Structure formats: structure tokens, C-alpha cells
């Protein structure tokens, strides 16, 4: 998923992601313009996934 798409659809996707992975919180999924990489790095650590794995999960929502 391209970063532009992540921003555009993030509100919908974060709700689906929280349903799919119940351990995620609003704080984990807080999207701030220009800070996408920081959010993804935080998710990688919390979930033990690579960046590509996270994008695959997000793309299946």
C-alpha cells in the first residue's frame, strides 16, 4: 500500500484493524501527517511483524 492510500483510508482501516487485532489501541494507531514511519515502527515492535507483513495485513482489510 502506498503512503498516500494509507492516509486517505486510515480512519476506516484503523477500525477494521482494531477488530482484527484486539490488542491494538487508538494510541497505537494514531496517524500523524509525516510520522507514518514512526507509527509503523511502533506497530512492528508491538506485533512482532515486518513492515511488509503489516502492509499486507492492512491491504486485506
mmCIF file of N, CA and C in Angstrom:
data_model
loop_
_atom_site.group_PDB
_atom_site.id
_atom_site.type_symbol
_atom_site.label_atom_id
_atom_site.label_comp_id
_atom_site.label_asym_id
_atom_site.label_seq_id
_atom_site.Cartn_x
_atom_site.Cartn_y
_atom_site.Cartn_z
ATOM 1 N N UNK A 1 0.845 -1.180 0.000
ATOM 2 C CA UNK A 1 0.000 0.000 0.000
ATOM 3 C C UNK A 1 0.882 1.231 0.000
ATOM 4 N N UNK A 2 0.542 2.178 -0.813
ATOM 5 C CA UNK A 2 1.294 3.415 -0.872
ATOM 6 C C UNK A 2 0.912 4.290 0.315
ATOM 7 N N UNK A 3 1.840 5.133 0.718
ATOM 8 C CA UNK A 3 1.593 6.004 1.865
ATOM 9 C C UNK A 3 0.384 6.901 1.653
ATOM 10 N N UNK A 4 0.167 7.381 0.426
ATOM 11 C CA UNK A 4 -0.977 8.245 0.157
ATOM 12 C C UNK A 4 -2.278 7.515 0.469
ATOM 13 N N UNK A 5 -2.352 6.261 0.067
ATOM 14 C CA UNK A 5 -3.552 5.468 0.322
ATOM 15 C C UNK A 5 -3.741 5.222 1.803
ATOM 16 N N UNK A 6 -2.650 5.054 2.524
ATOM 17 C CA UNK A 6 -2.724 4.833 3.962
ATOM 18 C C UNK A 6 -3.389 6.022 4.630
ATOM 19 N N UNK A 7 -3.003 7.218 4.261
ATOM 20 C CA UNK A 7 -3.580 8.421 4.855
ATOM 21 C C UNK A 7 -5.053 8.556 4.506
ATOM 22 N N UNK A 8 -5.399 8.368 3.250
ATOM 23 C CA UNK A 8 -6.757 8.582 2.775
ATOM 24 C C UNK A 8 -7.767 7.647 3.423
ATOM 25 N N UNK A 9 -7.391 6.435 3.656
ATOM 26 C CA UNK A 9 -8.358 5.457 4.143
ATOM 27 C C UNK A 9 -8.090 5.028 5.587
ATOM 28 N N UNK A 10 -7.214 5.730 6.278
ATOM 29 C CA UNK A 10 -6.781 5.273 7.586
ATOM 30 C C UNK A 10 -7.899 5.223 8.611
ATOM 31 N N UNK A 11 -8.810 6.167 8.591
ATOM 32 C CA UNK A 11 -9.892 6.180 9.579
ATOM 33 C C UNK A 11 -10.690 4.878 9.522
ATOM 34 N N UNK A 12 -11.030 4.448 8.315
ATOM 35 C CA UNK A 12 -11.767 3.187 8.151
ATOM 36 C C UNK A 12 -10.893 1.990 8.505
ATOM 37 N N UNK A 13 -9.684 1.996 8.003
ATOM 38 C CA UNK A 13 -8.811 0.847 8.183
ATOM 39 C C UNK A 13 -8.422 0.627 9.631
ATOM 40 N N UNK A 14 -8.218 1.699 10.386
ATOM 41 C CA UNK A 14 -7.801 1.504 11.768
ATOM 42 C C UNK A 14 -8.898 0.824 12.575
ATOM 43 N N UNK A 15 -10.165 1.115 12.265
ATOM 44 C CA UNK A 15 -11.263 0.447 12.973
ATOM 45 C C UNK A 15 -11.291 -1.049 12.639
ATOM 46 N N UNK A 16 -11.095 -1.381 11.376
ATOM 47 C CA UNK A 16 -11.044 -2.784 10.966
ATOM 48 C C UNK A 16 -9.835 -3.482 11.587
ATOM 49 N N UNK A 17 -8.725 -2.777 11.628
ATOM 50 C CA UNK A 17 -7.501 -3.342 12.201
ATOM 51 C C UNK A 17 -7.667 -3.616 13.693
ATOM 52 N N UNK A 18 -8.330 -2.706 14.409
ATOM 53 C CA UNK A 18 -8.581 -2.922 15.842
ATOM 54 C C UNK A 18 -9.505 -4.119 16.059
ATOM 55 N N UNK A 19 -10.442 -4.337 15.153
ATOM 56 C CA UNK A 19 -11.317 -5.501 15.252
ATOM 57 C C UNK A 19 -10.543 -6.779 14.976
ATOM 58 N N UNK A 20 -9.633 -6.734 14.026
ATOM 59 C CA UNK A 20 -8.868 -7.915 13.638
ATOM 60 C C UNK A 20 -7.805 -8.262 14.679
ATOM 61 N N UNK A 21 -7.170 -7.236 15.263
ATOM 62 C CA UNK A 21 -6.114 -7.445 16.260
ATOM 63 C C UNK A 21 -6.524 -6.687 17.513
ATOM 64 N N UNK A 22 -7.178 -7.366 18.414
ATOM 65 C CA UNK A 22 -7.796 -6.712 19.567
ATOM 66 C C UNK A 22 -6.808 -6.061 20.533
ATOM 67 N N UNK A 23 -5.540 -6.405 20.450
ATOM 68 C CA UNK A 23 -4.565 -5.800 21.362
ATOM 69 C C UNK A 23 -4.171 -4.381 20.958
ATOM 70 N N UNK A 24 -4.586 -3.939 19.770
ATOM 71 C CA UNK A 24 -4.249 -2.593 19.311
ATOM 72 C C UNK A 24 -5.180 -1.558 19.926
ATOM 73 N N UNK A 25 -4.622 -0.413 20.222
ATOM 74 C CA UNK A 25 -5.391 0.680 20.821
ATOM 75 C C UNK A 25 -5.396 1.879 19.882
ATOM 76 N N UNK A 26 -6.224 2.869 20.202
ATOM 77 C CA UNK A 26 -6.236 4.105 19.418
ATOM 78 C C UNK A 26 -4.862 4.759 19.442
ATOM 79 N N UNK A 27 -4.210 4.694 20.570
ATOM 80 C CA UNK A 27 -2.874 5.271 20.701
ATOM 81 C C UNK A 27 -1.877 4.579 19.768
ATOM 82 N N UNK A 28 -1.975 3.261 19.632
ATOM 83 C CA UNK A 28 -1.089 2.514 18.724
ATOM 84 C C UNK A 28 -1.306 2.931 17.280
ATOM 85 N N UNK A 29 -2.530 3.279 16.949
ATOM 86 C CA UNK A 29 -2.903 3.544 15.566
ATOM 87 C C UNK A 29 -3.068 5.025 15.257
ATOM 88 N N UNK A 30 -2.537 5.878 16.134
ATOM 89 C CA UNK A 30 -2.643 7.316 15.922
ATOM 90 C C UNK A 30 -1.804 7.721 14.714
ATOM 91 N N UNK A 31 -2.460 8.289 13.719
ATOM 92 C CA UNK A 31 -1.816 8.675 12.468
ATOM 93 C C UNK A 31 -1.563 10.171 12.481
ATOM 94 N N UNK A 32 -0.324 10.552 12.316
ATOM 95 C CA UNK A 32 0.058 11.958 12.267
ATOM 96 C C UNK A 32 0.796 12.201 10.962
ATOM 97 N N UNK A 33 0.357 13.189 10.219
ATOM 98 C CA UNK A 33 0.978 13.523 8.932
ATOM 99 C C UNK A 33 2.495 13.612 9.084
ATOM 100 N N UNK A 34 3.208 12.883 8.241
ATOM 101 C CA UNK A 34 4.662 12.908 8.266
ATOM 102 C C UNK A 34 5.291 11.961 9.267
ATOM 103 N N UNK A 35 4.485 11.267 10.055
ATOM 104 C CA UNK A 35 5.009 10.368 11.086
ATOM 105 C C UNK A 35 4.609 8.910 10.836
ATOM 106 N N UNK A 36 4.306 8.603 9.565
ATOM 107 C CA UNK A 36 3.851 7.256 9.225
ATOM 108 C C UNK A 36 4.878 6.198 9.604
ATOM 109 N N UNK A 37 6.140 6.489 9.326
ATOM 110 C CA UNK A 37 7.204 5.517 9.591
ATOM 111 C C UNK A 37 7.325 5.229 11.087
ATOM 112 N N UNK A 38 7.147 6.243 11.913
ATOM 113 C CA UNK A 38 7.212 6.050 13.358
ATOM 114 C C UNK A 38 6.066 5.158 13.837
ATOM 115 N N UNK A 39 4.866 5.405 13.293
ATOM 116 C CA UNK A 39 3.717 4.592 13.672
ATOM 117 C C UNK A 39 3.936 3.141 13.237
ATOM 118 N N UNK A 40 4.423 2.952 12.013
ATOM 119 C CA UNK A 40 4.642 1.599 11.521
ATOM 120 C C UNK A 40 5.724 0.888 12.335
ATOM 121 N N UNK A 41 6.774 1.617 12.722
ATOM 122 C CA UNK A 41 7.832 1.017 13.539
ATOM 123 C C UNK A 41 7.282 0.585 14.897
ATOM 124 N N UNK A 42 6.421 1.409 15.474
ATOM 125 C CA UNK A 42 5.807 1.071 16.762
ATOM 126 C C UNK A 42 4.938 -0.181 16.631
ATOM 127 N N UNK A 43 4.186 -0.263 15.550
ATOM 128 C CA UNK A 43 3.345 -1.441 15.309
ATOM 129 C C UNK A 43 4.196 -2.688 15.063
ATOM 130 N N UNK A 44 5.304 -2.522 14.342
ATOM 131 C CA UNK A 44 6.197 -3.654 14.098
ATOM 132 C C UNK A 44 6.675 -4.244 15.420
ATOM 133 N N UNK A 45 7.072 -3.399 16.329
ATOM 134 C CA UNK A 45 7.567 -3.862 17.624
ATOM 135 C C UNK A 45 6.448 -4.522 18.418
ATOM 136 N N UNK A 46 5.301 -3.866 18.489
ATOM 137 C CA UNK A 46 4.195 -4.390 19.296
ATOM 138 C C UNK A 46 3.694 -5.738 18.772
ATOM 139 N N UNK A 47 3.621 -5.875 17.457
ATOM 140 C CA UNK A 47 3.042 -7.082 16.869
ATOM 141 C C UNK A 47 4.081 -8.108 16.439
ATOM 142 N N UNK A 48 5.352 -7.737 16.440
ATOM 143 C CA UNK A 48 6.391 -8.668 16.010
ATOM 144 C C UNK A 48 6.300 -8.998 14.531
ATOM 145 N N UNK A 49 5.947 -7.992 13.730
ATOM 146 C CA UNK A 49 5.788 -8.170 12.277
ATOM 147 C C UNK A 49 6.765 -7.270 11.540
ATOM 148 N N UNK A 50 7.064 -7.629 10.297
ATOM 149 C CA UNK A 50 7.870 -6.752 9.449
ATOM 150 C C UNK A 50 6.958 -5.683 8.851
ATOM 151 N N UNK A 51 7.570 -4.668 8.266
ATOM 152 C CA UNK A 51 6.783 -3.613 7.628
ATOM 153 C C UNK A 51 5.942 -4.191 6.492
ATOM 154 N N UNK A 52 6.532 -5.094 5.708
ATOM 155 C CA UNK A 52 5.787 -5.714 4.609
ATOM 156 C C UNK A 52 4.605 -6.529 5.129
ATOM 157 N N UNK A 53 4.811 -7.248 6.227
ATOM 158 C CA UNK A 53 3.711 -8.021 6.817
ATOM 159 C C UNK A 53 2.586 -7.094 7.271
ATOM 160 N N UNK A 54 2.945 -5.963 7.864
ATOM 161 C CA UNK A 54 1.921 -5.013 8.304
ATOM 162 C C UNK A 54 1.142 -4.450 7.121
ATOM 163 N N UNK A 55 1.846 -4.081 6.055
ATOM 164 C CA UNK A 55 1.153 -3.568 4.885
ATOM 165 C C UNK A 55 0.246 -4.636 4.270
ATOM 166 N N UNK A 56 0.662 -5.892 4.287
ATOM 167 C CA UNK A 56 -0.191 -6.972 3.782
ATOM 168 C C UNK A 56 -1.447 -7.100 4.625
ATOM 169 N N UNK A 57 -1.306 -7.011 5.941
ATOM 170 C CA UNK A 57 -2.473 -7.073 6.842
ATOM 171 C C UNK A 57 -3.417 -5.913 6.537
ATOM 172 N N UNK A 58 -2.858 -4.719 6.426
ATOM 173 C CA UNK A 58 -3.690 -3.536 6.151
ATOM 174 C C UNK A 58 -4.372 -3.658 4.801
ATOM 175 N N UNK A 59 -3.681 -4.197 3.811
ATOM 176 C CA UNK A 59 -4.263 -4.335 2.471
ATOM 177 C C UNK A 59 -5.394 -5.352 2.430
ATOM 178 N N UNK A 60 -5.460 -6.261 3.373
ATOM 179 C CA UNK A 60 -6.535 -7.266 3.374
ATOM 180 C C UNK A 60 -7.775 -6.802 4.121
ATOM 181 N N UNK A 61 -7.746 -5.619 4.675
ATOM 182 C CA UNK A 61 -8.899 -5.131 5.443
ATOM 183 C C UNK A 61 -10.033 -4.747 4.540
#
